[in-house]
Coordinates of C-alpha atoms in Angstrom, one line a residue:
M1327 CA -0.3 0.3 0.0
L1328 CA 1.1 3.7 -0.8
P1329 CA 2.3 5.6 2.4
L1330 CA -0.8 7.1 2.7
R1331 CA -2.1 9.9 5.5
L1332 CA -5.7 9.4 5.3
R1333 CA -4.7 5.7 4.9
R1334 CA -7.8 4.2 7.3
M1335 CA -10.6 6.5 5.5
W1336 CA -9.4 5.4 2.5
L1337 CA -9.7 1.3 3.1
G1338 CA -12.9 2.4 4.9
V1339 CA -14.5 3.7 2.1
G1340 CA -12.9 1.2 -0.3
L1341 CA -14.3 -1.7 2.2
F1342 CA -17.7 0.0 2.5
G1343 CA -17.3 -0.7 -1.5
V1344 CA -16.9 -4.2 -1.3
L1345 CA -19.5 -4.7 1.6
L1346 CA -22.0 -2.9 -0.8
A1347 CA -21.0 -5.3 -3.3
F1348 CA -21.9 -7.9 -1.6
V1349 CA -25.1 -6.4 -0.4
L1350 CA -26.7 -5.4 -3.6
S1351 CA -25.0 -8.6 -5.6
L1352 CA -27.6 -10.6 -2.8
W1353 CA -30.4 -8.3 -2.6
P1354 CA -33.4 -10.6 -3.6
H1355 CA -34.4 -8.4 -6.8
G1356 CA -31.1 -6.5 -7.4
A1357 CA -30.0 -3.0 -6.4
P1358 CA -32.9 -0.7 -5.5
G1359 CA -33.6 1.9 -7.4
L1360 CA -31.1 1.0 -10.4
E1361 CA -34.2 -1.0 -12.2
R1362 CA -33.8 0.9 -15.1
V1363 CA -30.2 0.5 -15.3
P1364 CA -28.8 -2.2 -17.8
D1365 CA -28.0 -5.1 -15.2
K1366 CA -24.4 -5.7 -17.5
L1367 CA -24.0 -2.0 -17.0
Q1368 CA -24.2 -1.9 -13.3
H1369 CA -21.3 -4.9 -12.9
F1370 CA -19.1 -3.4 -15.5
V1371 CA -19.0 0.3 -13.3
G1372 CA -19.5 -1.2 -9.8
Y1373 CA -16.6 -3.3 -10.2
A1374 CA -14.8 -0.5 -12.6
S1375 CA -15.0 2.1 -9.3
V1376 CA -14.7 -1.0 -6.7
S1377 CA -11.0 -1.5 -8.5
L1378 CA -10.4 2.1 -9.6
W1379 CA -10.3 2.8 -5.9
F1380 CA -8.5 0.0 -4.6
L1381 CA -5.7 1.2 -7.4
G1382 CA -5.9 4.3 -5.7
M1383 CA -3.7 2.5 -2.7
V1384 CA -1.0 1.2 -4.2
G1385 CA 1.8 0.7 -6.1
R1386 CA 1.9 0.0 -9.8
R1387 CA 3.4 -3.6 -8.8
H1388 CA -0.2 -4.4 -6.9
Y1389 CA -2.3 -3.1 -9.4
W1390 CA -2.7 -7.2 -10.9
A1391 CA -3.4 -8.1 -7.8
V1392 CA -6.2 -6.0 -7.2
F1393 CA -7.2 -6.8 -10.9
L1394 CA -7.7 -10.3 -9.7
G1395 CA -9.1 -9.8 -6.4
A1396 CA -12.2 -7.4 -7.9
V1397 CA -12.5 -10.7 -10.4
V1398 CA -12.4 -13.4 -7.9
L1399 CA -15.3 -11.4 -5.3
G1400 CA -17.2 -11.4 -8.8
G1401 CA -17.1 -15.1 -9.3
V1402 CA -17.7 -15.3 -5.4
L1403 CA -20.7 -13.4 -5.3
E1404 CA -21.8 -14.9 -8.8
I1405 CA -22.1 -18.4 -7.1
L1406 CA -23.4 -17.4 -3.7
Q1407 CA -26.3 -15.4 -6.2
S1408 CA -27.0 -19.7 -6.6
F1409 CA -27.8 -20.1 -3.9
T1410 CA -30.1 -17.4 -3.3
E1411 CA -34.0 -18.0 -3.7
T1412 CA -34.4 -14.9 -5.9
R1413 CA -31.4 -14.8 -7.4
Q1414 CA -29.4 -16.9 -10.0
G1415 CA -25.6 -17.1 -10.9
D1416 CA -24.9 -15.5 -14.2
W1417 CA -21.4 -15.8 -15.9
A1418 CA -22.2 -12.9 -18.5
D1419 CA -22.6 -11.1 -15.0
E1420 CA -18.8 -11.8 -14.1
G1421 CA -17.6 -10.9 -17.6
A1422 CA -19.3 -7.6 -16.8
D1423 CA -17.6 -6.5 -13.6
A1424 CA -14.1 -8.8 -15.6
L1425 CA -14.6 -5.7 -18.1
G1426 CA -14.9 -3.3 -15.5
A1427 CA -11.7 -4.3 -13.4
L1428 CA -10.1 -4.4 -16.8
L1429 CA -11.2 -0.8 -17.3
A1430 CA -9.7 0.2 -14.2
L1431 CA -6.0 -1.5 -14.8
A1432 CA -5.6 -0.2 -17.9
L1433 CA -6.6 3.5 -16.5
A1434 CA -3.9 2.5 -13.9
Y1435 CA -1.6 1.4 -15.7
A1436 CA -2.6 5.0 -17.9
G1437 CA -1.5 7.1 -14.7
V1438 CA -4.4 7.0 -12.7
G1439 CA -3.2 4.7 -10.3
G1440 CA -2.0 5.6 -7.0
W1441 CA -4.3 8.8 -7.4
M1442 CA -5.0 9.1 -3.8
A1443 CA -1.3 9.8 -3.1
A1444 CA -1.2 12.7 -5.7
L1445 CA -4.5 13.7 -4.1
E1446 CA -3.1 14.1 -0.7
R1447 CA -0.1 15.9 -1.9
R1448 CA -2.1 18.3 -3.0
R1449 CA -4.1 18.8 0.1
F1450 CA -1.3 18.3 2.4
P1451 CA 1.7 19.6 1.0
S1452 CA 4.9 18.9 2.7
P1453 CA 6.4 21.8 5.0
G1454 CA 9.0 23.9 2.7
A1455 CA 7.3 22.8 -0.3
G1456 CA 6.6 25.3 -3.2
R1457 CA 9.8 27.4 -1.5

């Protein structure tokens, strides 16, 4: 993990995002309020967002671990859905999850990765910076 001043807050928000993925994936009839948004788009955007969040916390050498973690999370949730009465696992959803995580990975390699450290440097400059 990158040296972040607000590490606990960043991590807490990220873990809340993962918890939200669990809740919305296992909610009896899908994500409330998103009925008109196509299911695959929900998966794509959700996994791109959560992946990009965690890619903001880690150095370049850990990008693939974040990507794989997102793909595994999506797979586990699809399997768990198959054990519910109102949801069903769908490997096309897992594909949308993986594509969202892949977009985040590509953005990270394109320069967006580690965005939290860059934001903190701008918001909390070191003493003596800019002299």
